[in-house]
Amino acid sequence: MHWGLFFEQAPFGGVQYYQWLLRGFAVTVELSVCAWVVAFLAGSVFGIMRTLPHRAFRAAGGFYVAVFRNIPLIAQFFVWYLVVPELLPGSLGRDLKAMDPEIQFFILAVACLGLFTGGRICEQVRSGIQAQSRGQLSAGLALGLTLPQCYRHVIMPNAYRIIMPPMTSEILNMIKNSAVASTIGVIDLSAQANRLLEYSARPYESFIAITLAYVTLNFTVMFLMRLLERKIRVPGSTGGRHV
Amino acid sequence: MIYINKISKWYGHFQVLNNCSAGIKKGEVVVVCGPSGSGKSTLIKTVNGLEPVQAGEIIVDNTVVTDRRTDMAGLRARVGMVFQHFELFPHLSVMQNLVLPQRKVLKRSREEAEEKAMGLLQRVGMQEHAGRHPGQLSGGQQQRAAIARALCMDPVAMLFDEPTSALDPEMIKEVLTVMVTLAYEGMTMIVVTHEMGFARQVAHRILFMDEGRIVEDTPKDIFFKTPQTLRAVDFLSKIIH
């Protein structure tokens, strides 16, 4: 083992090897945060749609899940990378292709990973809504709340509490899945590790380093989610610690 | 106050309500009873439009419930409903449960809503539990809070859907006491219940339902002394021990 490796000068960029890894770590964090925002919003919107009384909304939600959950992630990445820029209408596609490739690949990766994860969040949101008794919605409506008000103030706050544990797993999965983005040219943590391997020919050090980096990131997420879960726990509920 | 005119409802081919008609005057207390599956709960839920009907007409306080153009939220805000399983919102404290609909539907200020809520919690004997969450309360306490929540909206009528059926026996009394007081104060009430003691004490009329029909609509004394149908005689003999 040669741990001094990380402080050796990298062949280009005028930096040391550890700075490659740090840069990759930052990209992985940025990609994960942005993709999570997309996933949470898309998953919530389509998940809610799947529970609405109107058939067209339910069908649209079902279509979204069917598309994004049934195609392998790596295939989706290549569709976004190769096909989507060509399909975008007129100037939008041109603008995208004219961008700095690093930014272009990042945007496509956020969209791809976000919508893929959103398909899974969608089903969790739906199950969180349907896990509650129909009486909750009836009670909200009976008080004169509108359907959107019922969702906003009654159904969703409880749905998110219910699905907190599987949603945490989903975030962790998403962070791990973000490594696939390196196949379309995003220089994230795994891409940097590969590069490090190529230039230094030291597989053990390179992959132990990124393993630790991913583990650190995921442990941080687990810790934060546990804090959040505790913070929003409803007094008297059985959702938290059993007394 | 409430007119139910020849309503019918089907779930697929199964008819749950069959040509039901009834009228409830202001201040009247009507108890709906009958065997399970006879359509009592469905009937009461059609009154505030929670269950749509396929035929017939319902008018509540001069508002046509069965008209598609009716502002249902506005109507429901004026008709209180109490459920078998309480249906308090579990993530909110009792106080927040009472304040939320007042603020969102009636646009009351926080102070006004809290004052109203506190007054009603006192009436149902729940003022000490205002800050607690539903999961920390007994069934009887939850149901009293749910009644207070419905009353916060200053309803013109109250619907009770088996309000004591999910309660332990020793908690039934505390909920019935609140309902009896409400009845004596002149609230218009439709109550689906098997509590014949309550019916005897405060009901003006009994609607007896069987297989989706209202088979008897009689003043309570007549219903208990000389029921008109064999089905009602049979029913009473089974539930009065």
mmCIF file of N, CA and C in Angstrom, chain A residues 52-138:
data_model
loop_
_atom_site.group_PDB
_atom_site.id
_atom_site.type_symbol
_atom_site.label_atom_id
_atom_site.label_comp_id
_atom_site.label_asym_id
_atom_site.label_seq_id
_atom_site.Cartn_x
_atom_site.Cartn_y
_atom_site.Cartn_z
ATOM 1 N N LEU A 52 -55.661 10.341 -7.556
ATOM 2 C CA LEU A 52 -56.765 11.283 -7.752
ATOM 3 C C LEU A 52 -57.989 10.596 -8.349
ATOM 4 N N PRO A 53 -59.171 11.178 -8.133
ATOM 5 C CA PRO A 53 -60.379 10.551 -8.660
ATOM 6 C C PRO A 53 -60.464 10.592 -10.189
ATOM 7 N N HIS A 54 -59.736 11.516 -10.840
ATOM 8 C CA HIS A 54 -59.881 11.655 -12.296
ATOM 9 C C HIS A 54 -59.016 10.620 -13.021
ATOM 10 N N ARG A 55 -59.646 9.915 -13.945
ATOM 11 C CA ARG A 55 -58.974 8.803 -14.593
ATOM 12 C C ARG A 55 -57.752 9.250 -15.391
ATOM 13 N N ALA A 56 -57.827 10.397 -16.046
ATOM 14 C CA ALA A 56 -56.721 10.855 -16.899
ATOM 15 C C ALA A 56 -55.450 11.077 -16.067
ATOM 16 N N PHE A 57 -55.595 11.632 -14.879
ATOM 17 C CA PHE A 57 -54.442 11.853 -14.002
ATOM 18 C C PHE A 57 -53.823 10.520 -13.582
ATOM 19 N N ARG A 58 -54.702 9.592 -13.204
ATOM 20 C CA ARG A 58 -54.187 8.277 -12.766
ATOM 21 C C ARG A 58 -53.418 7.606 -13.892
ATOM 22 N N ALA A 59 -53.961 7.718 -15.116
ATOM 23 C CA ALA A 59 -53.312 7.086 -16.265
ATOM 24 C C ALA A 59 -51.944 7.730 -16.511
ATOM 25 N N ALA A 60 -51.872 9.056 -16.416
ATOM 26 C CA ALA A 60 -50.601 9.748 -16.653
ATOM 27 C C ALA A 60 -49.565 9.306 -15.619
ATOM 28 N N GLY A 61 -49.986 9.196 -14.363
ATOM 29 C CA GLY A 61 -49.079 8.750 -13.309
ATOM 30 C C GLY A 61 -48.593 7.334 -13.571
ATOM 31 N N GLY A 62 -49.505 6.476 -14.000
ATOM 32 C CA GLY A 62 -49.157 5.088 -14.283
ATOM 33 C C GLY A 62 -48.182 4.990 -15.452
ATOM 34 N N PHE A 63 -48.382 5.832 -16.447
ATOM 35 C CA PHE A 63 -47.514 5.847 -17.619
ATOM 36 C C PHE A 63 -46.091 6.242 -17.210
ATOM 37 N N TYR A 64 -46.000 7.254 -16.393
ATOM 38 C CA TYR A 64 -44.677 7.720 -15.930
ATOM 39 C C TYR A 64 -43.920 6.584 -15.237
ATOM 40 N N VAL A 65 -44.602 5.927 -14.307
ATOM 41 C CA VAL A 65 -43.947 4.833 -13.574
ATOM 42 C C VAL A 65 -43.539 3.719 -14.537
ATOM 43 N N ALA A 66 -44.437 3.372 -15.438
ATOM 44 C CA ALA A 66 -44.167 2.271 -16.367
ATOM 45 C C ALA A 66 -42.911 2.560 -17.183
ATOM 46 N N VAL A 67 -42.787 3.788 -17.653
ATOM 47 C CA VAL A 67 -41.647 4.122 -18.506
ATOM 48 C C VAL A 67 -40.339 4.126 -17.708
ATOM 49 N N PHE A 68 -40.329 4.852 -16.586
ATOM 50 C CA PHE A 68 -39.052 5.076 -15.915
ATOM 51 C C PHE A 68 -38.636 3.948 -14.986
ATOM 52 N N ARG A 69 -39.548 3.058 -14.663
ATOM 53 C CA ARG A 69 -39.178 1.980 -13.752
ATOM 54 C C ARG A 69 -38.822 0.691 -14.490
ATOM 55 N N ASN A 70 -39.194 0.630 -15.765
ATOM 56 C CA ASN A 70 -39.050 -0.644 -16.469
ATOM 57 C C ASN A 70 -37.863 -0.692 -17.417
ATOM 58 N N ILE A 71 -37.078 0.381 -17.477
ATOM 59 C CA ILE A 71 -35.932 0.405 -18.387
ATOM 60 C C ILE A 71 -34.668 0.502 -17.539
ATOM 61 N N PRO A 72 -33.650 -0.307 -17.856
ATOM 62 C CA PRO A 72 -32.421 -0.276 -17.041
ATOM 63 C C PRO A 72 -31.839 1.135 -16.991
ATOM 64 N N LEU A 73 -31.285 1.476 -15.842
ATOM 65 C CA LEU A 73 -30.773 2.832 -15.658
ATOM 66 C C LEU A 73 -29.728 3.187 -16.706
ATOM 67 N N ILE A 74 -28.849 2.244 -17.000
ATOM 68 C CA ILE A 74 -27.770 2.576 -17.943
ATOM 69 C C ILE A 74 -28.339 2.847 -19.335
ATOM 70 N N ALA A 75 -29.391 2.125 -19.700
ATOM 71 C CA ALA A 75 -30.031 2.389 -20.991
ATOM 72 C C ALA A 75 -30.653 3.782 -20.991
ATOM 73 N N GLN A 76 -31.266 4.157 -19.858
ATOM 74 C CA GLN A 76 -31.856 5.489 -19.772
ATOM 75 C C GLN A 76 -30.792 6.571 -19.916
ATOM 76 N N PHE A 77 -29.634 6.332 -19.294
ATOM 77 C CA PHE A 77 -28.558 7.324 -19.407
ATOM 78 C C PHE A 77 -28.175 7.527 -20.865
ATOM 79 N N PHE A 78 -28.091 6.432 -21.621
ATOM 80 C CA PHE A 78 -27.691 6.583 -23.021
ATOM 81 C C PHE A 78 -28.775 7.224 -23.862
ATOM 82 N N VAL A 79 -30.045 6.971 -23.504
ATOM 83 C CA VAL A 79 -31.122 7.648 -24.227
ATOM 84 C C VAL A 79 -31.041 9.158 -24.003
ATOM 85 N N TRP A 80 -30.801 9.540 -22.757
ATOM 86 C CA TRP A 80 -30.691 10.984 -22.473
ATOM 87 C C TRP A 80 -29.471 11.582 -23.176
ATOM 88 N N TYR A 81 -28.411 10.809 -23.209
ATOM 89 C CA TYR A 81 -27.137 11.305 -23.746
ATOM 90 C C TYR A 81 -27.186 11.402 -25.274
ATOM 91 N N LEU A 82 -27.763 10.374 -25.923
ATOM 92 C CA LEU A 82 -27.684 10.301 -27.387
ATOM 93 C C LEU A 82 -28.962 10.754 -28.088
ATOM 94 N N VAL A 83 -30.115 10.465 -27.481
ATOM 95 C CA VAL A 83 -31.371 10.672 -28.202
ATOM 96 C C VAL A 83 -32.048 11.983 -27.830
ATOM 97 N N VAL A 84 -32.128 12.251 -26.518
ATOM 98 C CA VAL A 84 -32.909 13.407 -26.084
ATOM 99 C C VAL A 84 -32.427 14.731 -26.696
ATOM 100 N N PRO A 85 -31.107 15.008 -26.742
ATOM 101 C CA PRO A 85 -30.689 16.289 -27.326
ATOM 102 C C PRO A 85 -31.154 16.448 -28.769
ATOM 103 N N GLU A 86 -31.268 15.326 -29.503
ATOM 104 C CA GLU A 86 -31.729 15.395 -30.895
ATOM 105 C C GLU A 86 -33.228 15.655 -30.978
ATOM 106 N N LEU A 87 -33.968 15.185 -29.966
ATOM 107 C CA LEU A 87 -35.423 15.290 -30.013
ATOM 108 C C LEU A 87 -35.932 16.637 -29.514
ATOM 109 N N LEU A 88 -35.105 17.335 -28.740
ATOM 110 C CA LEU A 88 -35.557 18.616 -28.186
ATOM 111 C C LEU A 88 -35.895 19.571 -29.322
ATOM 112 N N PRO A 89 -36.967 20.321 -29.149
ATOM 113 C CA PRO A 89 -37.395 21.215 -30.233
ATOM 114 C C PRO A 89 -36.372 22.320 -30.498
ATOM 115 N N GLY A 90 -36.098 22.534 -31.754
ATOM 116 C CA GLY A 90 -35.320 23.632 -32.317
ATOM 117 C C GLY A 90 -34.149 24.137 -31.495
ATOM 118 N N SER A 91 -34.298 25.338 -31.003
ATOM 119 C CA SER A 91 -33.172 26.037 -30.390
ATOM 120 C C SER A 91 -32.739 25.368 -29.078
ATOM 121 N N LEU A 92 -33.713 24.734 -28.397
ATOM 122 C CA LEU A 92 -33.395 24.124 -27.105
ATOM 123 C C LEU A 92 -32.313 23.056 -27.262
ATOM 124 N N GLY A 93 -32.471 22.204 -28.287
ATOM 125 C CA GLY A 93 -31.493 21.156 -28.552
ATOM 126 C C GLY A 93 -30.147 21.750 -28.941
ATOM 127 N N ARG A 94 -30.197 22.786 -29.778
ATOM 128 C CA ARG A 94 -28.945 23.438 -30.205
ATOM 129 C C ARG A 94 -28.231 24.069 -29.015
ATOM 130 N N ASP A 95 -29.007 24.783 -28.184
ATOM 131 C CA ASP A 95 -28.420 25.436 -27.008
ATOM 132 C C ASP A 95 -27.747 24.413 -26.108
ATOM 133 N N LEU A 96 -28.443 23.276 -25.929
ATOM 134 C CA LEU A 96 -27.911 22.247 -25.041
ATOM 135 C C LEU A 96 -26.580 21.723 -25.578
ATOM 136 N N LYS A 97 -26.562 21.449 -26.905
ATOM 137 C CA LYS A 97 -25.352 20.875 -27.483
ATOM 138 C C LYS A 97 -24.217 21.892 -27.542
ATOM 139 N N ALA A 98 -24.579 23.176 -27.530
ATOM 140 C CA ALA A 98 -23.547 24.218 -27.596
ATOM 141 C C ALA A 98 -22.897 24.449 -26.233
ATOM 142 N N MET A 99 -23.487 23.888 -25.200
ATOM 143 C CA MET A 99 -22.964 24.121 -23.841
ATOM 144 C C MET A 99 -21.611 23.444 -23.620
ATOM 145 N N ASP A 100 -20.918 23.940 -22.642
ATOM 146 C CA ASP A 100 -19.726 23.262 -22.142
ATOM 147 C C ASP A 100 -20.107 21.804 -21.869
ATOM 148 N N PRO A 101 -19.418 20.837 -22.466
ATOM 149 C CA PRO A 101 -19.836 19.428 -22.304
ATOM 150 C C PRO A 101 -19.987 19.017 -20.846
ATOM 151 N N GLU A 102 -19.153 19.545 -19.996
ATOM 152 C CA GLU A 102 -19.233 19.162 -18.584
ATOM 153 C C GLU A 102 -20.609 19.525 -18.004
ATOM 154 N N ILE A 103 -21.085 20.747 -18.354
ATOM 155 C CA ILE A 103 -22.394 21.202 -17.861
ATOM 156 C C ILE A 103 -23.515 20.445 -18.563
ATOM 157 N N GLN A 104 -23.342 20.235 -19.866
ATOM 158 C CA GLN A 104 -24.361 19.512 -20.637
ATOM 159 C C GLN A 104 -24.582 18.106 -20.068
ATOM 160 N N PHE A 105 -23.475 17.380 -19.843
ATOM 161 C CA PHE A 105 -23.598 16.018 -19.320
ATOM 162 C C PHE A 105 -24.218 16.040 -17.918
ATOM 163 N N PHE A 106 -23.851 17.053 -17.141
ATOM 164 C CA PHE A 106 -24.379 17.142 -15.783
ATOM 165 C C PHE A 106 -25.900 17.332 -15.811
ATOM 166 N N ILE A 107 -26.365 18.241 -16.657
ATOM 167 C CA ILE A 107 -27.813 18.493 -16.749
ATOM 168 C C ILE A 107 -28.548 17.222 -17.173
ATOM 169 N N LEU A 108 -28.007 16.550 -18.192
ATOM 170 C CA LEU A 108 -28.656 15.315 -18.662
ATOM 171 C C LEU A 108 -28.657 14.249 -17.571
ATOM 172 N N ALA A 109 -27.557 14.181 -16.815
ATOM 173 C CA ALA A 109 -27.474 13.178 -15.747
ATOM 174 C C ALA A 109 -28.481 13.480 -14.637
ATOM 175 N N VAL A 110 -28.652 14.771 -14.307
ATOM 176 C CA VAL A 110 -29.626 15.158 -13.279
ATOM 177 C C VAL A 110 -31.023 14.741 -13.732
ATOM 178 N N ALA A 111 -31.351 15.049 -14.987
ATOM 179 C CA ALA A 111 -32.684 14.711 -15.508
ATOM 180 C C ALA A 111 -32.889 13.198 -15.477
ATOM 181 N N CYS A 112 -31.873 12.462 -15.951
ATOM 182 C CA CYS A 112 -32.014 11.018 -16.054
ATOM 183 C C CYS A 112 -32.144 10.359 -14.678
ATOM 184 N N LEU A 113 -31.191 10.663 -13.812
ATOM 185 C CA LEU A 113 -31.192 10.033 -12.490
ATOM 186 C C LEU A 113 -32.406 10.485 -11.680
ATOM 187 N N GLY A 114 -32.762 11.765 -11.823
ATOM 188 C CA GLY A 114 -33.909 12.317 -11.083
ATOM 189 C C GLY A 114 -35.206 11.652 -11.499
ATOM 190 N N LEU A 115 -35.440 11.546 -12.804
ATOM 191 C CA LEU A 115 -36.708 10.979 -13.258
ATOM 192 C C LEU A 115 -36.759 9.472 -13.026
ATOM 193 N N PHE A 116 -35.609 8.807 -13.134
ATOM 194 C CA PHE A 116 -35.565 7.365 -12.829
ATOM 195 C C PHE A 116 -35.934 7.139 -11.363
ATOM 196 N N THR A 117 -35.276 7.863 -10.472
ATOM 197 C CA THR A 117 -35.564 7.710 -9.041
ATOM 198 C C THR A 117 -36.991 8.169 -8.731
ATOM 199 N N GLY A 118 -37.442 9.209 -9.455
ATOM 200 C CA GLY A 118 -38.803 9.715 -9.270
ATOM 201 C C GLY A 118 -39.849 8.636 -9.508
ATOM 202 N N GLY A 119 -39.586 7.748 -10.466
ATOM 203 C CA GLY A 119 -40.527 6.668 -10.747
ATOM 204 C C GLY A 119 -40.704 5.763 -9.540
ATOM 205 N N ARG A 120 -39.634 5.607 -8.792
ATOM 206 C CA ARG A 120 -39.705 4.772 -7.589
ATOM 207 C C ARG A 120 -40.318 5.538 -6.420
ATOM 208 N N ILE A 121 -39.948 6.819 -6.291
ATOM 209 C CA ILE A 121 -40.555 7.659 -5.253
ATOM 210 C C ILE A 121 -42.065 7.765 -5.478
ATOM 211 N N CYS A 122 -42.450 7.848 -6.739
ATOM 212 C CA CYS A 122 -43.866 7.951 -7.106
ATOM 213 C C CYS A 122 -44.665 6.820 -6.464
ATOM 214 N N GLU A 123 -44.152 5.603 -6.574
ATOM 215 C CA GLU A 123 -44.864 4.458 -6.016
ATOM 216 C C GLU A 123 -44.880 4.497 -4.490
ATOM 217 N N GLN A 124 -43.810 5.026 -3.908
ATOM 218 C CA GLN A 124 -43.793 5.146 -2.441
ATOM 219 C C GLN A 124 -44.806 6.188 -1.981
ATOM 220 N N VAL A 125 -44.851 7.324 -2.704
ATOM 221 C CA VAL A 125 -45.819 8.371 -2.353
ATOM 222 C C VAL A 125 -47.234 7.813 -2.457
ATOM 223 N N ARG A 126 -47.497 7.093 -3.544
ATOM 224 C CA ARG A 126 -48.824 6.503 -3.717
ATOM 225 C C ARG A 126 -49.153 5.564 -2.551
ATOM 226 N N SER A 127 -48.190 4.721 -2.175
ATOM 227 C CA SER A 127 -48.493 3.781 -1.093
ATOM 228 C C SER A 127 -48.661 4.531 0.225
ATOM 229 N N GLY A 128 -47.902 5.617 0.424
ATOM 230 C CA GLY A 128 -48.054 6.419 1.642
ATOM 231 C C GLY A 128 -49.437 7.049 1.734
ATOM 232 N N ILE A 129 -49.960 7.450 0.583
ATOM 233 C CA ILE A 129 -51.301 8.047 0.558
ATOM 234 C C ILE A 129 -52.343 6.958 0.804
ATOM 235 N N GLN A 130 -52.167 5.820 0.117
ATOM 236 C CA GLN A 130 -53.186 4.771 0.218
ATOM 237 C C GLN A 130 -53.123 4.005 1.535
ATOM 238 N N ALA A 131 -52.008 4.158 2.266
ATOM 239 C CA ALA A 131 -51.919 3.495 3.561
ATOM 240 C C ALA A 131 -52.847 4.158 4.583
ATOM 241 N N GLN A 132 -53.249 5.387 4.302
ATOM 242 C CA GLN A 132 -54.135 6.064 5.243
ATOM 243 C C GLN A 132 -55.580 5.675 4.951
ATOM 244 N N SER A 133 -56.404 5.682 5.992
ATOM 245 C CA SER A 133 -57.787 5.275 5.784
ATOM 246 C C SER A 133 -58.492 6.317 4.920
ATOM 247 N N ARG A 134 -59.467 5.852 4.149
ATOM 248 C CA ARG A 134 -60.239 6.776 3.312
ATOM 249 C C ARG A 134 -60.969 7.798 4.171
ATOM 250 N N GLY A 135 -61.203 7.425 5.421
ATOM 251 C CA GLY A 135 -61.909 8.310 6.332
ATOM 252 C C GLY A 135 -61.194 9.634 6.543
ATOM 253 N N GLN A 136 -59.866 9.636 6.445
ATOM 254 C CA GLN A 136 -59.117 10.883 6.620
ATOM 255 C C GLN A 136 -59.515 11.903 5.554
ATOM 256 N N LEU A 137 -59.572 11.416 4.311
ATOM 257 C CA LEU A 137 -59.971 12.310 3.225
ATOM 258 C C LEU A 137 -61.422 12.738 3.413
ATOM 259 N N SER A 138 -62.296 11.771 3.778
ATOM 260 C CA SER A 138 -63.701 12.107 4.008
ATOM 261 C C SER A 138 -63.835 13.173 5.082
#
